[in-house]
Short mmCIF file of N, CA and C in Angstrom, two decimals:
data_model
loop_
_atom_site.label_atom_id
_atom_site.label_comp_id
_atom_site.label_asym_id
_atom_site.label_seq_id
_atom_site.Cartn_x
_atom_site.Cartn_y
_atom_site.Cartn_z
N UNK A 121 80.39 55.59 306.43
CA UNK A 121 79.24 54.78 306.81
C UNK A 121 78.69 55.20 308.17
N UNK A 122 79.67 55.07 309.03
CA UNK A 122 78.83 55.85 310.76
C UNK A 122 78.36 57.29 310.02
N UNK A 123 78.56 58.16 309.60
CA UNK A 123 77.62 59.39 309.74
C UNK A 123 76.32 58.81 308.88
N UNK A 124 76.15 57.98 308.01
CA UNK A 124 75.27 57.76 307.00
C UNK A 124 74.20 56.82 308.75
N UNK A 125 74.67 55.88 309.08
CA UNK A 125 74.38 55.55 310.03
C UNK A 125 73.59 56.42 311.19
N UNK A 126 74.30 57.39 311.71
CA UNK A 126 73.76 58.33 312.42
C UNK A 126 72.78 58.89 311.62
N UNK A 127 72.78 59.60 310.70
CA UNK A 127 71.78 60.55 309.69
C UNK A 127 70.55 59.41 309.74
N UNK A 128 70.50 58.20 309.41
CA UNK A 128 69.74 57.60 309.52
C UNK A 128 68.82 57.46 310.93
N UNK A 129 69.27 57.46 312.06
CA UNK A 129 69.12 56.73 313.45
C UNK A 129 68.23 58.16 313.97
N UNK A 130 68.57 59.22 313.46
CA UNK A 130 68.79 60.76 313.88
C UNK A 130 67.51 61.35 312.67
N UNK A 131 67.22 61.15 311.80
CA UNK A 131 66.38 61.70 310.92
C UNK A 131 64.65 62.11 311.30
N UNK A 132 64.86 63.58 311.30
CA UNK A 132 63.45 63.84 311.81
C UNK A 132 62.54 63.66 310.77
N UNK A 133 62.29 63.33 309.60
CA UNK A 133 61.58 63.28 308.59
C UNK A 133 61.25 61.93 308.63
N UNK A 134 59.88 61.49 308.87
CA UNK A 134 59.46 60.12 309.44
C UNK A 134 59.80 59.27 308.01
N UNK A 135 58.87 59.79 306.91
CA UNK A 135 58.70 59.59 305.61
C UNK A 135 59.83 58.67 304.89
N UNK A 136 61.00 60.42 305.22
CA UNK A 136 62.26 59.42 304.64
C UNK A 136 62.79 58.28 305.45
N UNK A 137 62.65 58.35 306.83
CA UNK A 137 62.98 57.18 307.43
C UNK A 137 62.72 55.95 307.25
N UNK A 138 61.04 55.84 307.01
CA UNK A 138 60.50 54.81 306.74
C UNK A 138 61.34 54.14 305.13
N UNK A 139 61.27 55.28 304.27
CA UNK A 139 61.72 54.67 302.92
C UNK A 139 63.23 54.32 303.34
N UNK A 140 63.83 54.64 303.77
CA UNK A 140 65.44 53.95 303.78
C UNK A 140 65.48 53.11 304.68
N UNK A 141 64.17 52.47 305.38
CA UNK A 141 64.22 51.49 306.20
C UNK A 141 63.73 50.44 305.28
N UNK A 142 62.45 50.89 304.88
CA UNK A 142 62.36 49.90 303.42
C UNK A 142 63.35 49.28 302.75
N UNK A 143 64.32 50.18 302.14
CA UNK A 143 65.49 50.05 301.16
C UNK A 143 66.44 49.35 301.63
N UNK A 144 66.51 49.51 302.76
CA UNK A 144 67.77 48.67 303.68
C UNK A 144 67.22 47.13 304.24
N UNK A 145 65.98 47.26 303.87
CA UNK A 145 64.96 45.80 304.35
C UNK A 145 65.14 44.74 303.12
N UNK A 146 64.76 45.45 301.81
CA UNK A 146 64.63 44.89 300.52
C UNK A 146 66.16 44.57 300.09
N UNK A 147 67.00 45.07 300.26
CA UNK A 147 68.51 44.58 300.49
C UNK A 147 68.73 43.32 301.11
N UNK A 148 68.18 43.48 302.35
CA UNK A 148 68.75 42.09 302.94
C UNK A 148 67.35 40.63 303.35
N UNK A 149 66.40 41.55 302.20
CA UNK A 149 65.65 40.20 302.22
C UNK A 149 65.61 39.22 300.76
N UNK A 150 66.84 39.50 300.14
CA UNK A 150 67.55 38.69 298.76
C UNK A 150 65.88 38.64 298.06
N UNK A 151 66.23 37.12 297.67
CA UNK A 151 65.13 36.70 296.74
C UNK A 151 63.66 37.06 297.34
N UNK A 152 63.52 37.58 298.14
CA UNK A 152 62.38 37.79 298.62
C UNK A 152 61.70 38.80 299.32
N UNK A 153 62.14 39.90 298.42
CA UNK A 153 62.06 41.23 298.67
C UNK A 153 60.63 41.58 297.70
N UNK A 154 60.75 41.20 296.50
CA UNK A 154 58.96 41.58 296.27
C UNK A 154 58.05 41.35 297.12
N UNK A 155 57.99 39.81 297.50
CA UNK A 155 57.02 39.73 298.51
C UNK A 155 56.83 41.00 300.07
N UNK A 156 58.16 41.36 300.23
CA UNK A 156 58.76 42.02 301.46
C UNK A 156 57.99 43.74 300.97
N UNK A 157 58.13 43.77 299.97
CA UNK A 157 57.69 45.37 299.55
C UNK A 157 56.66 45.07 299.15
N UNK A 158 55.44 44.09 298.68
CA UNK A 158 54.39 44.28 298.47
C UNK A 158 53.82 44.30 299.63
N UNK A 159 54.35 43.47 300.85
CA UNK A 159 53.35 43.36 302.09
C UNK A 159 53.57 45.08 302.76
N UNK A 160 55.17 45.21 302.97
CA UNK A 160 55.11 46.87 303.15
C UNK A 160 53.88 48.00 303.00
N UNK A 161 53.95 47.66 301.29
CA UNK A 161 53.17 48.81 300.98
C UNK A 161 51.42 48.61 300.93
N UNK A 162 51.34 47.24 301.27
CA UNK A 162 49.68 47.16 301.98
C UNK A 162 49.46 47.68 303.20
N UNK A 163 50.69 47.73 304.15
CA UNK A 163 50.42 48.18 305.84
C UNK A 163 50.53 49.72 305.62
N UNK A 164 51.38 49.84 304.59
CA UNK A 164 51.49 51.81 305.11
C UNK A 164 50.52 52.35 303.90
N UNK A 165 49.63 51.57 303.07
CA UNK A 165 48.47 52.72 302.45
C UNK A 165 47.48 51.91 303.36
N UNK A 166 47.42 51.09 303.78
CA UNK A 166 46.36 50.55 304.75
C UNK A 166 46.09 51.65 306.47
N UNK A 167 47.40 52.21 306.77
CA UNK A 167 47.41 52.85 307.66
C UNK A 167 46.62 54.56 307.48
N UNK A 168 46.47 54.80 306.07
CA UNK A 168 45.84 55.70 305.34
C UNK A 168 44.48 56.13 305.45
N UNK A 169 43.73 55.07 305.17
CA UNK A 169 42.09 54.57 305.25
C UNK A 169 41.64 54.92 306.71
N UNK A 170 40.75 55.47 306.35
CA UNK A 170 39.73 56.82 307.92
C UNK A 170 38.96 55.02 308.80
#
């Protein structure tokens, strides 16, 4: 778990960061993780738009 930990903390690839921050969000937001990943994914394709 600490190296998975580090690899995480340490990851130059923003992308994947963001998604295993997601994944580790939707984990510990139980019953209320749809809501948690729909609002997610309005801020980061919203961050998209010129």
């Amino acid at each position: 778990m600490g190296l998975l930990t580090l690899h995480r903390a340490t990851n130059p690839d923003p992308l994947a960061a963001v998604a295993d921050g997601v994944d580790s969000a939707r984990h510990a937001a139980g019953p209320h993780a749809a809501t948690l990943v729909a609002d997610l994914r309005t801020r980061i394709t919203g961050l998209a738009e010129p």
